Coordinates of N, CA and C in Angstrom, one line a residue:
X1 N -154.8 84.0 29.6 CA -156.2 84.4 29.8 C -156.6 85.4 28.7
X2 N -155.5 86.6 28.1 CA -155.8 87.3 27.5 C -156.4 87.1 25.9
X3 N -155.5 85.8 26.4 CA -155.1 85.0 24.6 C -156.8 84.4 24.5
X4 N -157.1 83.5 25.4 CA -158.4 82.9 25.5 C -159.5 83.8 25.0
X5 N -159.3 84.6 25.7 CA -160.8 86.0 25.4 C -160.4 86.5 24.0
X6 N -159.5 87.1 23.9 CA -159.3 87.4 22.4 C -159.6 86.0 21.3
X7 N -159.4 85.0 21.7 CA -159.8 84.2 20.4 C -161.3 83.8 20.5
X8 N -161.9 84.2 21.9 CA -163.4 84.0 21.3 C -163.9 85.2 21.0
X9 N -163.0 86.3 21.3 CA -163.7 87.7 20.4 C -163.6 87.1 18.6
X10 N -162.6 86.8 18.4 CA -162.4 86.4 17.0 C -163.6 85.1 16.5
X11 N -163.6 84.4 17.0 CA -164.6 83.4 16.9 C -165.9 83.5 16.7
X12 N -166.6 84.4 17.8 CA -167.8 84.8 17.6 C -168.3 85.6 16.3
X13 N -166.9 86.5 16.3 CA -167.5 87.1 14.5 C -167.0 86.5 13.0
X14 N -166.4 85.0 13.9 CA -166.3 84.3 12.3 C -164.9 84.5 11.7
X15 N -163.9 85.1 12.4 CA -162.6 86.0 12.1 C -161.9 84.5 11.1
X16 N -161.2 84.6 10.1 CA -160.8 83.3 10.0 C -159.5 83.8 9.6
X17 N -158.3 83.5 10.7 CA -156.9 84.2 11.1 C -155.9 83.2 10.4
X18 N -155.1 83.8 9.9 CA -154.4 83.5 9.0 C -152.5 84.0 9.2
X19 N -151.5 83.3 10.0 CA -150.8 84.1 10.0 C -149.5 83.5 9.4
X20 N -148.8 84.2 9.1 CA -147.6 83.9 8.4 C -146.3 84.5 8.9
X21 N -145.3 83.7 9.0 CA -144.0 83.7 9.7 C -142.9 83.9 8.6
X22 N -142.5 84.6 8.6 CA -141.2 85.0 6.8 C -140.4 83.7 7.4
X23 N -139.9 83.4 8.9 CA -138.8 83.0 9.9 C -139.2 82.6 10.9
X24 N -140.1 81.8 11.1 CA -140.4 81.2 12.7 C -139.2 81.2 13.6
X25 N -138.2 80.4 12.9 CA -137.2 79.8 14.1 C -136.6 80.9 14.4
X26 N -136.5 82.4 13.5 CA -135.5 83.6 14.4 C -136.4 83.8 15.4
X27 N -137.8 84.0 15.1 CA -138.5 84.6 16.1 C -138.9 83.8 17.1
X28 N -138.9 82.5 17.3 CA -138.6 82.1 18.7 C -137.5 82.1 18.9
X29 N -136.3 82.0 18.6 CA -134.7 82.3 18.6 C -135.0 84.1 20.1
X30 N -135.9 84.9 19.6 CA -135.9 86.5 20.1 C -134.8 85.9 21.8
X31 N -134.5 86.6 21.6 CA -134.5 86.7 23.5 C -134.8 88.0 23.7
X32 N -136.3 87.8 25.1 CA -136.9 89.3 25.5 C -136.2 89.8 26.6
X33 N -135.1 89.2 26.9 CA -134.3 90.4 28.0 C -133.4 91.4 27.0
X34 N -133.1 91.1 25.8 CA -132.9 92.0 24.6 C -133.9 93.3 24.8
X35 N -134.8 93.0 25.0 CA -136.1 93.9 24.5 C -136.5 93.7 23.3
X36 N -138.1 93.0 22.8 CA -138.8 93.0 21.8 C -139.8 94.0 21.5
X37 N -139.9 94.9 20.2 CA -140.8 95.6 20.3 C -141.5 95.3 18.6
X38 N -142.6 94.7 18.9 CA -143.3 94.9 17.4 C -143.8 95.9 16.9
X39 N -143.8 96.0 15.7 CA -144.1 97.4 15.3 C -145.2 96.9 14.2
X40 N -146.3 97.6 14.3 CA -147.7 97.0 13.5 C -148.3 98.1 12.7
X41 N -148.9 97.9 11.7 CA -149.6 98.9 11.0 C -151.3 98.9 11.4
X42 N -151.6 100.2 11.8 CA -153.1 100.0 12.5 C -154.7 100.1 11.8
X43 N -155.3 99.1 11.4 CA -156.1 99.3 10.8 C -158.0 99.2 11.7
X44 N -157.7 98.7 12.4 CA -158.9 98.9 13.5 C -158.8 98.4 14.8
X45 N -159.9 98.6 15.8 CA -160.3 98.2 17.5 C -160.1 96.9 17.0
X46 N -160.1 96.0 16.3 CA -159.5 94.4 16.3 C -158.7 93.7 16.3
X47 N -157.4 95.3 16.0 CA -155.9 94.5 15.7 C -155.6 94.0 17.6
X48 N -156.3 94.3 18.0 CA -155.6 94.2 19.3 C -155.5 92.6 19.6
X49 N -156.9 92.2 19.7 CA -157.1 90.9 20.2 C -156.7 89.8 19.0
X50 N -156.5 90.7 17.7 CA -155.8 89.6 16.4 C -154.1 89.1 16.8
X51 N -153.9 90.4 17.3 CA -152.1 90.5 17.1 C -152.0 89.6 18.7
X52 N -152.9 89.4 19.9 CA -152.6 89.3 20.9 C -153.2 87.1 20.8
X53 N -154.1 86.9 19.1 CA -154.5 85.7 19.5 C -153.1 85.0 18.2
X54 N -152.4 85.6 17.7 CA -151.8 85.6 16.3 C -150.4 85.1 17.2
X55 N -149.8 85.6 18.0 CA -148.5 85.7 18.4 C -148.2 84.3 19.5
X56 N -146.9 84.2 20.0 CA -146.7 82.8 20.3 C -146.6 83.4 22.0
X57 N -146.2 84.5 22.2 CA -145.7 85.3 23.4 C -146.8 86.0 23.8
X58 N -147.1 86.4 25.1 CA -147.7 87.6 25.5 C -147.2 88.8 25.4
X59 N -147.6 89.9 24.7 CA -147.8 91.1 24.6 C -148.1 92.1 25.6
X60 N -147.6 93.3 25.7 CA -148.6 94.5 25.9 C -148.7 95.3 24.8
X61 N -149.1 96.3 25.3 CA -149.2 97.6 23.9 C -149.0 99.1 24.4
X62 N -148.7 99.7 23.6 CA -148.6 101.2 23.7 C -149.8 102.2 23.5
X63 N -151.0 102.5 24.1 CA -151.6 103.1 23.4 C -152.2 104.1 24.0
X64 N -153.3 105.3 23.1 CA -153.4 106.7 23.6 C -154.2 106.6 24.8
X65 N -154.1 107.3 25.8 CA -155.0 107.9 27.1 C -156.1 107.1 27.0
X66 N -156.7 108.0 26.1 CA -158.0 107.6 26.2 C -158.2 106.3 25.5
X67 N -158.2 105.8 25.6 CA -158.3 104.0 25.7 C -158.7 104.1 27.4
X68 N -158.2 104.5 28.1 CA -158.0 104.0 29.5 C -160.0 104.3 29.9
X69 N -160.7 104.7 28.9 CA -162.2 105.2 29.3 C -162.9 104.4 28.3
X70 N -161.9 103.3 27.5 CA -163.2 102.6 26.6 C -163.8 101.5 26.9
X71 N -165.1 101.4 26.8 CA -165.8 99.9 27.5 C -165.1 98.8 26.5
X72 N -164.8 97.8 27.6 CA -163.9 96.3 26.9 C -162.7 96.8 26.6
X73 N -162.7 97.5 26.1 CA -161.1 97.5 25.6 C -160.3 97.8 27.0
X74 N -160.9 98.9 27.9 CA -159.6 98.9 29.0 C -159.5 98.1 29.6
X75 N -160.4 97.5 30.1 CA -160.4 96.0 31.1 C -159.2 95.0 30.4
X76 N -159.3 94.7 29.0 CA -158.5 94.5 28.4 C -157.4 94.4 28.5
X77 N -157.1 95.8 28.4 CA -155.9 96.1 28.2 C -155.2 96.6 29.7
X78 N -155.9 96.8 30.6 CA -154.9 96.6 31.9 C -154.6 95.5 32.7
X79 N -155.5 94.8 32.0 CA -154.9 93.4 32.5 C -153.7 93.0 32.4
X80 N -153.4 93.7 30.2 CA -151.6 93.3 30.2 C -150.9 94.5 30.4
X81 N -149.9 94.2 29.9 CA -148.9 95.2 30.5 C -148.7 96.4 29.4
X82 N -150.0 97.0 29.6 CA -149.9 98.0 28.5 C -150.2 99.1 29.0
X83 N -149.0 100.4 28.4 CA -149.0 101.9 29.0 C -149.7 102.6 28.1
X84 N -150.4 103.6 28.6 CA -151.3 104.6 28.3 C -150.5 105.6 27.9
X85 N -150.3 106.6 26.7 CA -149.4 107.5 26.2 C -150.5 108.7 26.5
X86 N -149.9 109.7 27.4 CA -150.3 111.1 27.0 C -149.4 111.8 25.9
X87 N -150.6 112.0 24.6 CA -150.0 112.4 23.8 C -150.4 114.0 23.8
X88 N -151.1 114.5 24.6 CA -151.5 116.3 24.4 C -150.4 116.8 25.5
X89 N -149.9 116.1 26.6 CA -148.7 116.3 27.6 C -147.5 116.2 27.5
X90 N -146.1 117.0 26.9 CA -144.8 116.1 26.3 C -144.3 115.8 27.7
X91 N -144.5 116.4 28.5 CA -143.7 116.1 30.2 C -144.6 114.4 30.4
X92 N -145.6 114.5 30.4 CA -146.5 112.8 30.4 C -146.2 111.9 30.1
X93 N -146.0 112.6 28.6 CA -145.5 111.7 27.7 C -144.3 111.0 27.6
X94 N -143.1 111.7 28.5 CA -142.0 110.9 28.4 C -141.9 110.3 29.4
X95 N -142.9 110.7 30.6 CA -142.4 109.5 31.6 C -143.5 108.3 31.4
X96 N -144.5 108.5 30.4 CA -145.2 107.3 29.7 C -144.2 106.4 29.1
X97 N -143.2 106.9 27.8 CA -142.3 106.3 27.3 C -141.1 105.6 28.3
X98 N -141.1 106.1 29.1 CA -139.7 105.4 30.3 C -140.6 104.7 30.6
X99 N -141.8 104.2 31.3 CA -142.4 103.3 31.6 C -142.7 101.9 30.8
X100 N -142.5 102.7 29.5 CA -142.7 101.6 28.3 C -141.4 100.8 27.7
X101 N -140.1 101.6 28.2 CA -138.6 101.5 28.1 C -138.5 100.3 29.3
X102 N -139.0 100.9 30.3 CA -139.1 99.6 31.8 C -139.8 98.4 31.1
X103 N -140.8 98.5 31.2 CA -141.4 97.4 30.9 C -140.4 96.1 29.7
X104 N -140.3 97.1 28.7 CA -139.4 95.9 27.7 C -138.3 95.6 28.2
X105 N -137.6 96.5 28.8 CA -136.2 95.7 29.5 C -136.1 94.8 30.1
X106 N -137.8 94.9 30.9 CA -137.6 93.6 32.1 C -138.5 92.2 31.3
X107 N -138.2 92.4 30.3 CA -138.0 91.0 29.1 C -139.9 90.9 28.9
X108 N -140.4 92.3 28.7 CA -141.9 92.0 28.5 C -142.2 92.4 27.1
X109 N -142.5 92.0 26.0 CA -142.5 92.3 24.7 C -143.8 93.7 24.9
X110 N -143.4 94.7 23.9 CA -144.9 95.5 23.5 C -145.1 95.8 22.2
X111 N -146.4 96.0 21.9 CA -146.5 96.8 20.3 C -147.0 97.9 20.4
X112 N -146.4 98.5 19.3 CA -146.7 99.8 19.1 C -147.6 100.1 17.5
X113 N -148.1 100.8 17.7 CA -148.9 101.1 16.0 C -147.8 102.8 16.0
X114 N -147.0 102.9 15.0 CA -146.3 104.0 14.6 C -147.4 105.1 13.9
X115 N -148.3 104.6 13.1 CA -149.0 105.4 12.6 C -150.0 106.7 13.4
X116 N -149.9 106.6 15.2 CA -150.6 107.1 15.5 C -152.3 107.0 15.7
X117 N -152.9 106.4 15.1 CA -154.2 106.2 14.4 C -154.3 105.5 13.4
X118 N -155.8 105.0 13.7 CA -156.4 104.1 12.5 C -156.7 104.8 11.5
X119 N -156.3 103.8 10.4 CA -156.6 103.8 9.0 C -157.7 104.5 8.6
X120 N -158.1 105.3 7.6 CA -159.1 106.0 7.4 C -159.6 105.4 5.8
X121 N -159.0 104.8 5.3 CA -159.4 104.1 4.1 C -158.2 102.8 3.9
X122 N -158.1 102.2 4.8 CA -157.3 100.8 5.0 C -155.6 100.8 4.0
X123 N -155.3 102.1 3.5 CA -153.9 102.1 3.5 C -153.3 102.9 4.9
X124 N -152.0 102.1 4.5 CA -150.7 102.5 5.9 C -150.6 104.1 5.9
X125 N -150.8 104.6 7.1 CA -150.3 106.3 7.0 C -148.8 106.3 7.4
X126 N -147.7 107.0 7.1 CA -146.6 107.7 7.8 C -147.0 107.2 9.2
X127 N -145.7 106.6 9.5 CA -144.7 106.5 10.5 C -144.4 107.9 11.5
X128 N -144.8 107.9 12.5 CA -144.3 108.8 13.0 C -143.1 108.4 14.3
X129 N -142.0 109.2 13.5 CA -140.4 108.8 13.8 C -140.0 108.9 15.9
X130 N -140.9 109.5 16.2 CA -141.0 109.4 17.8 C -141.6 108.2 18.4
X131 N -142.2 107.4 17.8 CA -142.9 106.5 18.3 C -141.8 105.2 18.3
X132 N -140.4 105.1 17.4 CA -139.2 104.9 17.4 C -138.2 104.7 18.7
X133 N -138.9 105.6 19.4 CA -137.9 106.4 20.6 C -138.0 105.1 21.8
X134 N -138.9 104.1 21.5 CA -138.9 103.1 22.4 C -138.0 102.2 21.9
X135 N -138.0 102.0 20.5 CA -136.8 100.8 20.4 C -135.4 101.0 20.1
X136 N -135.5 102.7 20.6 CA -134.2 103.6 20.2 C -133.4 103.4 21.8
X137 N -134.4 103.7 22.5 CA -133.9 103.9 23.9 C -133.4 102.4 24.6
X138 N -134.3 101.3 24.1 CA -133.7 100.1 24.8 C -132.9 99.0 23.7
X139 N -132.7 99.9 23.1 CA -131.7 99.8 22.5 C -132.1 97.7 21.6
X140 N -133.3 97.6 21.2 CA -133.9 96.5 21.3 C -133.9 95.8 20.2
X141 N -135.0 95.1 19.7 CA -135.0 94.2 18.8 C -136.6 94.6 18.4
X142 N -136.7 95.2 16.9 CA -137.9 95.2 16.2 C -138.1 94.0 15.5
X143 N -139.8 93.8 15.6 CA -140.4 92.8 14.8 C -141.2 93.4 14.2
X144 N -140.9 93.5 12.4 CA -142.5 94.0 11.7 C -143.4 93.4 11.7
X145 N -144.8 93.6 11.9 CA -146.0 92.8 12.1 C -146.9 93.2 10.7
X146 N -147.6 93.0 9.8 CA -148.0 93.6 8.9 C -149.5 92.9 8.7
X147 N -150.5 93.9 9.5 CA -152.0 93.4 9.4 C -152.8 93.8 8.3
X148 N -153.7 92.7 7.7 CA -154.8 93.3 6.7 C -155.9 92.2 6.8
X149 N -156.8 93.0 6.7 CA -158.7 92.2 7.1 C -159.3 93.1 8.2
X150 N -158.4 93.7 9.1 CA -159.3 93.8 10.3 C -160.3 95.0 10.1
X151 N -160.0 96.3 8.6 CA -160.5 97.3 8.3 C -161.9 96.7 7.6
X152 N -161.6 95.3 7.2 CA -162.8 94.9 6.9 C -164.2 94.7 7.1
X153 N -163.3 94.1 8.6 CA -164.8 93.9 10.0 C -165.3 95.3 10.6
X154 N -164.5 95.9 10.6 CA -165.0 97.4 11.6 C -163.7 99.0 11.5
X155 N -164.7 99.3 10.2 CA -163.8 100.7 9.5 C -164.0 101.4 11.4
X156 N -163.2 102.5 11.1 CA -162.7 104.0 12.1 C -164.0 104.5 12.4
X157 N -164.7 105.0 13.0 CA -166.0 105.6 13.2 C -167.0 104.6 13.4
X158 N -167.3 103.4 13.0 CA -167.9 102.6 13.0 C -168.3 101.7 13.6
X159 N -169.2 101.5 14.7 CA -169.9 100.5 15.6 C -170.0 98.9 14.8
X160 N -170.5 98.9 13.5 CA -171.0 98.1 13.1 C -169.7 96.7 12.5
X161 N -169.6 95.7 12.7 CA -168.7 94.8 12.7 C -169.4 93.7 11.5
X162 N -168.6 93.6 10.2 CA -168.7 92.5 9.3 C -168.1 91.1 9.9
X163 N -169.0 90.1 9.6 CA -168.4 88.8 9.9 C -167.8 87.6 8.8
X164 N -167.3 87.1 9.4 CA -166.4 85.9 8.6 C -165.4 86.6 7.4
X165 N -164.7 87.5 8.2 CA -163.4 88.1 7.4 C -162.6 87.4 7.6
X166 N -161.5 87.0 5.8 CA -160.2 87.0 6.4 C -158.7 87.7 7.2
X167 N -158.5 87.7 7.8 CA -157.7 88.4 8.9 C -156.4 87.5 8.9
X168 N -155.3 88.6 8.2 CA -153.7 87.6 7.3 C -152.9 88.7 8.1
X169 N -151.8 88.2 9.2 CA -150.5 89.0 9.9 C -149.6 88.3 9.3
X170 N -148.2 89.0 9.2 CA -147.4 88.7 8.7 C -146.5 89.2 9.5
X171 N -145.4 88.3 10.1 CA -144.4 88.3 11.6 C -143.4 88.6 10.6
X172 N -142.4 89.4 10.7 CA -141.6 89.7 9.4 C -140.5 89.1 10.4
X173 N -139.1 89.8 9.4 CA -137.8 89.5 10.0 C -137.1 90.2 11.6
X174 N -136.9 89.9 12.5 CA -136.1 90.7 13.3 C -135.3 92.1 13.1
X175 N -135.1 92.7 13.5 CA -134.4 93.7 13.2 C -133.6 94.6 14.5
X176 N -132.1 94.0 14.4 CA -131.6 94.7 15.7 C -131.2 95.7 15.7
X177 N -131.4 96.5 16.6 CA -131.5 97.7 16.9 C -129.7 97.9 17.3
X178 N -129.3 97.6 17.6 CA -127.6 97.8 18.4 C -127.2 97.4 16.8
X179 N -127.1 97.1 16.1 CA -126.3 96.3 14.9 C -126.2 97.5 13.8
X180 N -127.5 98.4 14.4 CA -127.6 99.4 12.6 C -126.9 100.7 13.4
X181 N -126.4 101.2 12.0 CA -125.7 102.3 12.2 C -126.5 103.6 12.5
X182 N -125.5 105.1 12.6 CA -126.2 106.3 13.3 C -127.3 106.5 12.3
X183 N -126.7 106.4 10.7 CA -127.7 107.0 9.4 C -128.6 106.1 9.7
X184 N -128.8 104.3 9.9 CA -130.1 103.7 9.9 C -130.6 104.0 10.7
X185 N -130.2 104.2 11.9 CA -131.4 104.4 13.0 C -132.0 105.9 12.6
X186 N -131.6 106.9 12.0 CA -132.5 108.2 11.3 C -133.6 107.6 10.7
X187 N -133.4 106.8 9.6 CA -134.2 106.3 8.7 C -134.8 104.8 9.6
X188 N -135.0 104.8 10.5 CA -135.4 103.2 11.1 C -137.1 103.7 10.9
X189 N -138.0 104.7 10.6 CA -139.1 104.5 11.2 C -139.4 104.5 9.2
X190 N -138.9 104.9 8.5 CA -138.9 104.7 7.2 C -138.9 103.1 6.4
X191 N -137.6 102.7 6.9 CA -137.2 101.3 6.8 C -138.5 100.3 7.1
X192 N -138.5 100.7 8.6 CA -139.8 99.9 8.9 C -141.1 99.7 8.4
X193 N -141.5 101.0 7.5 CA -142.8 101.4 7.5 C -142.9 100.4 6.2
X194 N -141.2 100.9 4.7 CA -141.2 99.9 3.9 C -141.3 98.8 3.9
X195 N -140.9 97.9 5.0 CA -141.2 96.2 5.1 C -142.6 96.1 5.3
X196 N -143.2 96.9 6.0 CA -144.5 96.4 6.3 C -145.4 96.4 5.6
X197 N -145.2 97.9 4.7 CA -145.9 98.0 3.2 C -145.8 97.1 2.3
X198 N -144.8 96.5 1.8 CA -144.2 95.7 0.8 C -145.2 94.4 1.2
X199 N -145.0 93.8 2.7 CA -145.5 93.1 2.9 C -147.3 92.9 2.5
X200 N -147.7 94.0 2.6 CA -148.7 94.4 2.9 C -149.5 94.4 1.4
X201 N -148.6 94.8 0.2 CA -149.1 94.8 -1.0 C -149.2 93.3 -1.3
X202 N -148.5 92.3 -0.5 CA -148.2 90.6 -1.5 C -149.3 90.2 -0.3
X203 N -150.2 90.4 0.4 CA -151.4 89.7 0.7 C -152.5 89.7 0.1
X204 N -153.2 88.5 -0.7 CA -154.2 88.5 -1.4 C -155.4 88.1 -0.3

């Protein structure tokens, strides 16, 4: 149902979606009682229903409180199985994160945007290395996702939405979480940030 609505949100403004698989067969290969967590770079209010009409699986997502007060988007988003992070509360916040630990274990994929926030001039910001602590904890299986177009249709601040953008994700490689060592997992939110960038530069 989610997938439905999201592709006539895309539809109506012309979105013309484009996605690309480095590896199809690993990533239907995933098994989600592993725990899958994609990790996306955030460039506007459209990655949601791109990355949710883009993917072969249903989704939830990780995202801030207040979401839970925005018209369309919460209806949205409580439909799936997506947790609200109190991010001004650290006591909130980590039984937000155990809820989001729950969720993936019981074989429900989620994404996360690491950056925190949208893009303010459509490059990637820093990774912030706690936002990690979900695919640290269940010990899981990352998938880089790497979005570009959707800052096209509707910059940060901005009501106003461009139509007939191209809108190109890129499903990167798997990346198991139990396989890398103590030094990778320090540098995992680094690593990550690099694939997605790299990727992010080879989209024309």
């Amino acid at each position: 149902k989610l997938r439905w609505l999201s592709r006539i949100v895309l539809k109506s403004l012309g979105v013309k979606l484009r996605v690309i698989y480095k590896n199809r067969k690993n990533i239907n290969a995933l098994e989600r009682e592993k725990g899958i967590i994609f990790v996306c770079n955030h460039q506007s209010n459209l990655d949601i229903p791109v990355i949710v009409s883009a993917l072969h699986i249903d989704v939830g997502f990780v995202a801030k409180k207040e979401m839970k007060s925005w018209p369309f988007f919460n209806i949205w988003m409580k439909r799936s199985k997506c947790v609200f992070l109190n991010r001004e509360n650290p006591r909130e916040g980590i039984k937000d994160i155990k809820e989001a630990v729950k969720v993936v274990k019981d074989g429900y994929p989620i994404v996360i945007f690491p950056e925190g926030e949208r893009t303010l001039d459509g490059e990637i910001l820093r990774f912030k290395k706690g936002s990690f602590k979900l695919a640290t904890e269940t010990n899981g299986i990352i998938v880089p996702l790497t979005l570009k177009g959707t800052f096209d249709i509707q910059k940060r601040g901005e009501w106003k939405m461009k139509r007939n953008q191209l809108v190109t994700i890129i499903v990167g490689e798997p990346i198991y979480v139990d396989s890398l060592s103590n030094d990778e997992i320090k540098e995992l939110s680094t690593k990550v940030r690099e694939v997605i960038e790299e990727n992010y530069k080879k989209i024309k």
